[in-house]
Amino acid sequence: MSRRRQNTSRLLPLLRSPLLGELMAWICLHPEMNYSLPELARRFKVSRSAIGKEADRLAEAGLVRSEWRGNLRLLRAEPANPLVRPLTEVLALTYGPIAVLADLLPAVPGLAEAYLYGSWAARYAGEPGPPPQEVDVLVVGDVDESDLAGAADAAEHQLGRPVNIYRVSSMEWRWPERDPFLMWVRASPAFALVGAPR
């Protein structure tokens, strides 16, 4: 399974990099929150200096509010900027699945792992193609269907597109050769949301 962040953005080609898309989506889709640079660096598995450079550019453009609390720099979306609302809508359609599902799924009881796969993961991995029309998620674990349905509904509301969640047991995931679909998912580009390194 491919989990490596690509150098160019196929989800939103206007952006310089997928990191910028992930960072902006996370901040804009959680507008009530402040995030420290070390916290963001850990979340996206990059250096603090990489996050700091992006933060400087976003703050200069007035897209994020940057403030210091002691020696800790905090970022949050800048709601006064008229570009933030439409930009948030675009980010929800492109990089939103990472920000929304990585926030919702860890709270689902019994969930061990979760992966984005299908057309969204293919675009994220750099494969050319049309924008994804839906979001496909594979979850691993002993999860109640109603909990998954609730998470899918919440994600669909935030992302403005269908979210399809496919559940498999940990045993099925460990021995995918029994299921051609799981073999295909493992061989295809995928993005780890919960429980596995990106």
PDB file of C-alpha atoms in Angstrom:
ATOM      1  CA  MET A   1       0.000   0.000   0.000  1.00  0.00           C
ATOM      2  CA  SER A   2       1.328   3.418  -0.936  1.00  0.00           C
ATOM      3  CA  ARG A   3       1.364   5.900   1.933  1.00  0.00           C
ATOM      4  CA  ARG A   4       4.061   8.307   0.789  1.00  0.00           C
ATOM      5  CA  ARG A   5       3.125  11.963   0.271  1.00  0.00           C
ATOM      6  CA  GLN A   6       3.770  12.993  -3.348  1.00  0.00           C
ATOM      7  CA  ASN A   7       5.660  16.126  -4.403  1.00  0.00           C
ATOM      8  CA  THR A   8       2.854  17.513  -6.563  1.00  0.00           C
ATOM      9  CA  SER A   9      -0.837  17.807  -5.840  1.00  0.00           C
ATOM     10  CA  ARG A  10      -3.222  15.961  -8.163  1.00  0.00           C
ATOM     11  CA  LEU A  11      -6.173  16.622  -5.852  1.00  0.00           C
ATOM     12  CA  LEU A  12      -5.794  20.400  -6.142  1.00  0.00           C
ATOM     13  CA  PRO A  13      -3.188  21.226  -8.800  1.00  0.00           C
ATOM     14  CA  LEU A  14      -3.236  24.915  -7.833  1.00  0.00           C
ATOM     15  CA  LEU A  15      -1.311  24.022  -4.690  1.00  0.00           C
ATOM     16  CA  ARG A  16       2.449  23.750  -4.536  1.00  0.00           C
ATOM     17  CA  SER A  17       2.354  20.502  -2.541  1.00  0.00           C
ATOM     18  CA  PRO A  18       0.087  17.956  -0.879  1.00  0.00           C
ATOM     19  CA  LEU A  19       1.496  19.031   2.515  1.00  0.00           C
ATOM     20  CA  LEU A  20       0.081  22.502   1.948  1.00  0.00           C
ATOM     21  CA  GLY A  21      -3.309  21.000   1.070  1.00  0.00           C
ATOM     22  CA  GLU A  22      -3.320  18.758   4.141  1.00  0.00           C
ATOM     23  CA  LEU A  23      -2.237  21.591   6.436  1.00  0.00           C
ATOM     24  CA  MET A  24      -4.766  24.088   5.096  1.00  0.00           C
ATOM     25  CA  ALA A  25      -7.583  21.524   5.174  1.00  0.00           C
ATOM     26  CA  TRP A  26      -6.798  20.571   8.756  1.00  0.00           C
ATOM     27  CA  ILE A  27      -6.742  24.196   9.922  1.00  0.00           C
ATOM     28  CA  CYS A  28      -9.717  25.404   7.852  1.00  0.00           C
ATOM     29  CA  LEU A  29     -11.945  22.413   8.642  1.00  0.00           C
ATOM     30  CA  HIS A  30     -11.289  22.856  12.382  1.00  0.00           C
ATOM     31  CA  PRO A  31     -11.710  26.655  12.574  1.00  0.00           C
ATOM     32  CA  GLU A  32     -12.393  26.716  16.311  1.00  0.00           C
ATOM     33  CA  MET A  33      -9.025  25.151  17.168  1.00  0.00           C
ATOM     34  CA  ASN A  34      -5.509  26.493  17.673  1.00  0.00           C
ATOM     35  CA  TYR A  35      -2.672  24.206  16.567  1.00  0.00           C
ATOM     36  CA  SER A  36       0.960  24.463  17.584  1.00  0.00           C
ATOM     37  CA  LEU A  37       3.715  23.971  15.030  1.00  0.00           C
ATOM     38  CA  PRO A  38       5.112  20.892  16.851  1.00  0.00           C
ATOM     39  CA  GLU A  39       1.616  19.347  16.937  1.00  0.00           C
ATOM     40  CA  LEU A  40       1.149  19.936  13.197  1.00  0.00           C
ATOM     41  CA  ALA A  41       4.637  18.619  12.411  1.00  0.00           C
ATOM     42  CA  ARG A  42       3.807  15.384  14.299  1.00  0.00           C
ATOM     43  CA  ARG A  43       0.408  15.064  12.627  1.00  0.00           C
ATOM     44  CA  PHE A  44       1.851  15.357   9.120  1.00  0.00           C
ATOM     45  CA  LYS A  45       5.150  13.615   9.914  1.00  0.00           C
ATOM     46  CA  VAL A  46       7.326  16.467   8.652  1.00  0.00           C
ATOM     47  CA  SER A  47       9.888  18.754  10.265  1.00  0.00           C
ATOM     48  CA  ARG A  48       8.888  21.788  12.306  1.00  0.00           C
ATOM     49  CA  SER A  49      10.766  23.968   9.833  1.00  0.00           C
ATOM     50  CA  ALA A  50       8.630  22.624   6.946  1.00  0.00           C
ATOM     51  CA  ILE A  51       5.462  23.493   8.864  1.00  0.00           C
ATOM     52  CA  GLY A  52       6.967  26.836   9.908  1.00  0.00           C
ATOM     53  CA  LYS A  53       7.680  27.830   6.297  1.00  0.00           C
ATOM     54  CA  GLU A  54       4.127  26.987   5.240  1.00  0.00           C
ATOM     55  CA  ALA A  55       2.755  28.805   8.287  1.00  0.00           C
ATOM     56  CA  ASP A  56       4.763  31.929   7.382  1.00  0.00           C
ATOM     57  CA  ARG A  57       3.328  31.934   3.844  1.00  0.00           C
ATOM     58  CA  LEU A  58      -0.236  31.357   5.021  1.00  0.00           C
ATOM     59  CA  ALA A  59       0.029  34.063   7.694  1.00  0.00           C
ATOM     60  CA  GLU A  60       1.497  36.555   5.194  1.00  0.00           C
ATOM     61  CA  ALA A  61      -1.475  35.874   2.907  1.00  0.00           C
ATOM     62  CA  GLY A  62      -3.871  36.426   5.820  1.00  0.00           C
ATOM     63  CA  LEU A  63      -5.332  32.902   5.525  1.00  0.00           C
ATOM     64  CA  VAL A  64      -4.310  31.872   9.036  1.00  0.00           C
ATOM     65  CA  ARG A  65      -3.961  33.727  12.288  1.00  0.00           C
ATOM     66  CA  SER A  66      -0.582  33.190  13.900  1.00  0.00           C
ATOM     67  CA  GLU A  67      -0.011  34.072  17.537  1.00  0.00           C
ATOM     68  CA  TRP A  68       2.576  33.357  20.174  1.00  0.00           C
ATOM     69  CA  ARG A  69       1.816  32.008  23.644  1.00  0.00           C
ATOM     70  CA  GLY A  70       5.121  32.094  25.415  1.00  0.00           C
ATOM     71  CA  ASN A  71       7.533  30.392  23.031  1.00  0.00           C
ATOM     72  CA  LEU A  72       4.769  28.354  21.337  1.00  0.00           C
ATOM     73  CA  ARG A  73       3.449  29.530  17.976  1.00  0.00           C
ATOM     74  CA  LEU A  74      -0.232  28.746  17.367  1.00  0.00           C
ATOM     75  CA  LEU A  75      -2.166  28.740  14.103  1.00  0.00           C
ATOM     76  CA  ARG A  76      -5.877  28.891  13.369  1.00  0.00           C
ATOM     77  CA  ALA A  77      -8.053  29.798  10.393  1.00  0.00           C
ATOM     78  CA  GLU A  78      -8.563  33.523   9.841  1.00  0.00           C
ATOM     79  CA  PRO A  79     -12.357  33.929   9.524  1.00  0.00           C
ATOM     80  CA  ALA A  80     -12.073  37.654   8.712  1.00  0.00           C
ATOM     81  CA  ASN A  81     -10.384  36.884   5.389  1.00  0.00           C
ATOM     82  CA  PRO A  82     -13.106  36.651   2.694  1.00  0.00           C
ATOM     83  CA  LEU A  83     -11.129  33.912   0.912  1.00  0.00           C
ATOM     84  CA  VAL A  84     -11.235  31.496   3.850  1.00  0.00           C
ATOM     85  CA  ARG A  85     -14.857  30.367   3.476  1.00  0.00           C
ATOM     86  CA  PRO A  86     -14.720  29.495  -0.248  1.00  0.00           C
ATOM     87  CA  LEU A  87     -11.223  28.061   0.214  1.00  0.00           C
ATOM     88  CA  THR A  88     -12.559  25.824   2.997  1.00  0.00           C
ATOM     89  CA  GLU A  89     -15.225  24.515   0.618  1.00  0.00           C
ATOM     90  CA  VAL A  90     -12.592  23.683  -2.004  1.00  0.00           C
ATOM     91  CA  LEU A  91     -10.364  22.064   0.620  1.00  0.00           C
ATOM     92  CA  ALA A  92     -13.280  19.968   1.903  1.00  0.00           C
ATOM     93  CA  LEU A  93     -13.721  18.567  -1.612  1.00  0.00           C
ATOM     94  CA  THR A  94     -10.016  17.857  -2.109  1.00  0.00           C
ATOM     95  CA  TYR A  95      -7.977  17.340   1.070  1.00  0.00           C
ATOM     96  CA  GLY A  96     -10.981  17.255   3.373  1.00  0.00           C
ATOM     97  CA  PRO A  97     -11.184  13.455   3.710  1.00  0.00           C
ATOM     98  CA  ILE A  98      -7.887  13.413   5.611  1.00  0.00           C
ATOM     99  CA  ALA A  99      -8.894  16.192   7.996  1.00  0.00           C
ATOM    100  CA  VAL A 100     -12.454  15.007   8.579  1.00  0.00           C
ATOM    101  CA  LEU A 101     -12.009  11.228   8.750  1.00  0.00           C
ATOM    102  CA  ALA A 102      -8.771  11.328  10.754  1.00  0.00           C
ATOM    103  CA  ASP A 103     -10.774  13.324  13.294  1.00  0.00           C
ATOM    104  CA  LEU A 104     -13.960  11.189  13.308  1.00  0.00           C
ATOM    105  CA  LEU A 105     -12.744   7.595  12.996  1.00  0.00           C
ATOM    106  CA  PRO A 106     -10.435   7.277  16.032  1.00  0.00           C
ATOM    107  CA  ALA A 107     -13.500   7.775  18.244  1.00  0.00           C
ATOM    108  CA  VAL A 108     -15.309   4.730  16.759  1.00  0.00           C
ATOM    109  CA  PRO A 109     -15.135   1.857  19.288  1.00  0.00           C
ATOM    110  CA  GLY A 110     -13.386  -1.282  18.071  1.00  0.00           C
ATOM    111  CA  LEU A 111     -11.696   0.337  15.082  1.00  0.00           C
ATOM    112  CA  ALA A 112      -8.077  -0.830  14.715  1.00  0.00           C
ATOM    113  CA  GLU A 113      -7.067   0.590  11.317  1.00  0.00           C
ATOM    114  CA  ALA A 114      -8.619   2.765   8.607  1.00  0.00           C
ATOM    115  CA  TYR A 115      -7.511   3.550   5.053  1.00  0.00           C
ATOM    116  CA  LEU A 116      -8.684   5.843   2.277  1.00  0.00           C
ATOM    117  CA  TYR A 117      -8.561   3.938  -1.024  1.00  0.00           C
ATOM    118  CA  GLY A 118     -10.062   4.153  -4.512  1.00  0.00           C
ATOM    119  CA  SER A 119     -10.058   7.252  -6.723  1.00  0.00           C
ATOM    120  CA  TRP A 120      -9.320   9.683  -3.891  1.00  0.00           C
ATOM    121  CA  ALA A 121      -6.225   7.729  -2.817  1.00  0.00           C
ATOM    122  CA  ALA A 122      -5.135   7.381  -6.440  1.00  0.00           C
ATOM    123  CA  ARG A 123      -5.260  11.165  -6.962  1.00  0.00           C
ATOM    124  CA  TYR A 124      -3.462  11.702  -3.645  1.00  0.00           C
ATOM    125  CA  ALA A 125      -0.740   9.274  -4.779  1.00  0.00           C
ATOM    126  CA  GLY A 126      -0.257  11.347  -7.923  1.00  0.00           C
ATOM    127  CA  GLU A 127      -2.183   9.291 -10.469  1.00  0.00           C
ATOM    128  CA  PRO A 128      -3.850  11.517 -13.075  1.00  0.00           C
ATOM    129  CA  GLY A 129      -7.592  11.439 -13.452  1.00  0.00           C
ATOM    130  CA  PRO A 130     -10.806  13.331 -12.798  1.00  0.00           C
ATOM    131  CA  PRO A 131     -11.630  14.659  -9.333  1.00  0.00           C
ATOM    132  CA  PRO A 132     -13.014  11.918  -7.061  1.00  0.00           C
ATOM    133  CA  GLN A 133     -16.806  11.910  -6.807  1.00  0.00           C
ATOM    134  CA  GLU A 134     -16.911   9.916  -3.575  1.00  0.00           C
ATOM    135  CA  VAL A 135     -14.676   8.848  -0.733  1.00  0.00           C
ATOM    136  CA  ASP A 136     -13.945   5.160  -0.104  1.00  0.00           C
ATOM    137  CA  VAL A 137     -12.781   4.044   3.334  1.00  0.00           C
ATOM    138  CA  LEU A 138     -11.746   0.594   4.516  1.00  0.00           C
ATOM    139  CA  VAL A 139     -11.941   0.039   8.275  1.00  0.00           C
ATOM    140  CA  VAL A 140     -10.431  -2.900  10.107  1.00  0.00           C
ATOM    141  CA  GLY A 141     -11.751  -4.147  13.420  1.00  0.00           C
ATOM    142  CA  ASP A 142     -14.773  -5.236  15.390  1.00  0.00           C
ATOM    143  CA  VAL A 143     -16.882  -2.163  14.707  1.00  0.00           C
ATOM    144  CA  ASP A 144     -20.630  -1.721  15.078  1.00  0.00           C
ATOM    145  CA  GLU A 145     -22.313  -0.899  11.750  1.00  0.00           C
ATOM    146  CA  SER A 146     -24.398   1.873  13.335  1.00  0.00           C
ATOM    147  CA  ASP A 147     -21.234   3.582  14.633  1.00  0.00           C
ATOM    148  CA  LEU A 148     -19.770   3.443  11.131  1.00  0.00           C
ATOM    149  CA  ALA A 149     -22.987   4.764   9.614  1.00  0.00           C
ATOM    150  CA  GLY A 150     -22.917   7.682  12.058  1.00  0.00           C
ATOM    151  CA  ALA A 151     -19.304   8.486  11.167  1.00  0.00           C
ATOM    152  CA  ALA A 152     -20.082   8.232   7.425  1.00  0.00           C
ATOM    153  CA  ASP A 153     -23.092  10.574   7.792  1.00  0.00           C
ATOM    154  CA  ALA A 154     -21.043  13.129   9.742  1.00  0.00           C
ATOM    155  CA  ALA A 155     -18.240  12.964   7.160  1.00  0.00           C
ATOM    156  CA  GLU A 156     -20.663  13.301   4.229  1.00  0.00           C
ATOM    157  CA  HIS A 157     -22.166  16.386   5.848  1.00  0.00           C
ATOM    158  CA  GLN A 158     -18.742  18.039   6.180  1.00  0.00           C
ATOM    159  CA  LEU A 159     -17.324  16.884   2.847  1.00  0.00           C
ATOM    160  CA  GLY A 160     -20.387  17.360   0.656  1.00  0.00           C
ATOM    161  CA  ARG A 161     -19.961  13.994  -1.088  1.00  0.00           C
ATOM    162  CA  PRO A 162     -20.767  10.322  -0.463  1.00  0.00           C
ATOM    163  CA  VAL A 163     -18.522   8.452   1.972  1.00  0.00           C
ATOM    164  CA  ASN A 164     -18.530   4.678   1.513  1.00  0.00           C
ATOM    165  CA  ILE A 165     -17.175   2.696   4.447  1.00  0.00           C
ATOM    166  CA  TYR A 166     -16.284  -0.965   3.980  1.00  0.00           C
ATOM    167  CA  ARG A 167     -15.611  -2.954   7.168  1.00  0.00           C
ATOM    168  CA  VAL A 168     -13.446  -6.062   7.524  1.00  0.00           C
ATOM    169  CA  SER A 169     -12.323  -8.020  10.554  1.00  0.00           C
ATOM    170  CA  SER A 170      -8.702  -7.991  11.678  1.00  0.00           C
ATOM    171  CA  MET A 171      -8.445 -11.656  10.619  1.00  0.00           C
ATOM    172  CA  GLU A 172      -9.704 -10.900   7.102  1.00  0.00           C
ATOM    173  CA  TRP A 173      -7.196  -8.035   6.820  1.00  0.00           C
ATOM    174  CA  ARG A 174      -4.294 -10.231   7.971  1.00  0.00           C
ATOM    175  CA  TRP A 175      -5.076 -12.874   5.326  1.00  0.00           C
ATOM    176  CA  PRO A 176      -6.294 -10.851   2.326  1.00  0.00           C
ATOM    177  CA  GLU A 177      -5.529 -13.614  -0.184  1.00  0.00           C
ATOM    178  CA  ARG A 178      -8.945 -15.048   0.656  1.00  0.00           C
ATOM    179  CA  ASP A 179     -10.675 -11.980  -0.793  1.00  0.00           C
ATOM    180  CA  PRO A 180      -9.789 -10.517  -4.236  1.00  0.00           C
ATOM    181  CA  PHE A 181     -11.154  -7.114  -3.186  1.00  0.00           C
ATOM    182  CA  LEU A 182      -8.796  -6.931  -0.191  1.00  0.00           C
ATOM    183  CA  MET A 183      -5.891  -8.019  -2.388  1.00  0.00           C
ATOM    184  CA  TRP A 184      -6.748  -5.165  -4.746  1.00  0.00           C
ATOM    185  CA  VAL A 185      -6.969  -2.633  -1.886  1.00  0.00           C
ATOM    186  CA  ARG A 186      -3.579  -3.740  -0.522  1.00  0.00           C
ATOM    187  CA  ALA A 187      -1.994  -3.432  -3.980  1.00  0.00           C
ATOM    188  CA  SER A 188      -3.595  -0.049  -4.741  1.00  0.00           C
ATOM    189  CA  PRO A 189      -2.649   3.400  -3.490  1.00  0.00           C
ATOM    190  CA  ALA A 190      -4.102   3.937  -0.032  1.00  0.00           C
ATOM    191  CA  PHE A 191      -3.769   6.509   2.706  1.00  0.00           C
ATOM    192  CA  ALA A 192      -3.579   5.332   6.314  1.00  0.00           C
ATOM    193  CA  LEU A 193      -5.927   7.315   8.553  1.00  0.00           C
ATOM    194  CA  VAL A 194      -5.847   5.290  11.778  1.00  0.00           C
ATOM    195  CA  GLY A 195      -3.601   2.639  13.274  1.00  0.00           C
ATOM    196  CA  ALA A 196      -0.870   2.314  10.665  1.00  0.00           C
ATOM    197  CA  PRO A 197       2.000   4.549   9.571  1.00  0.00           C
ATOM    198  CA  ARG A 198       1.462   6.658   6.456  1.00  0.00           C
TER     199      ARG A 198
END
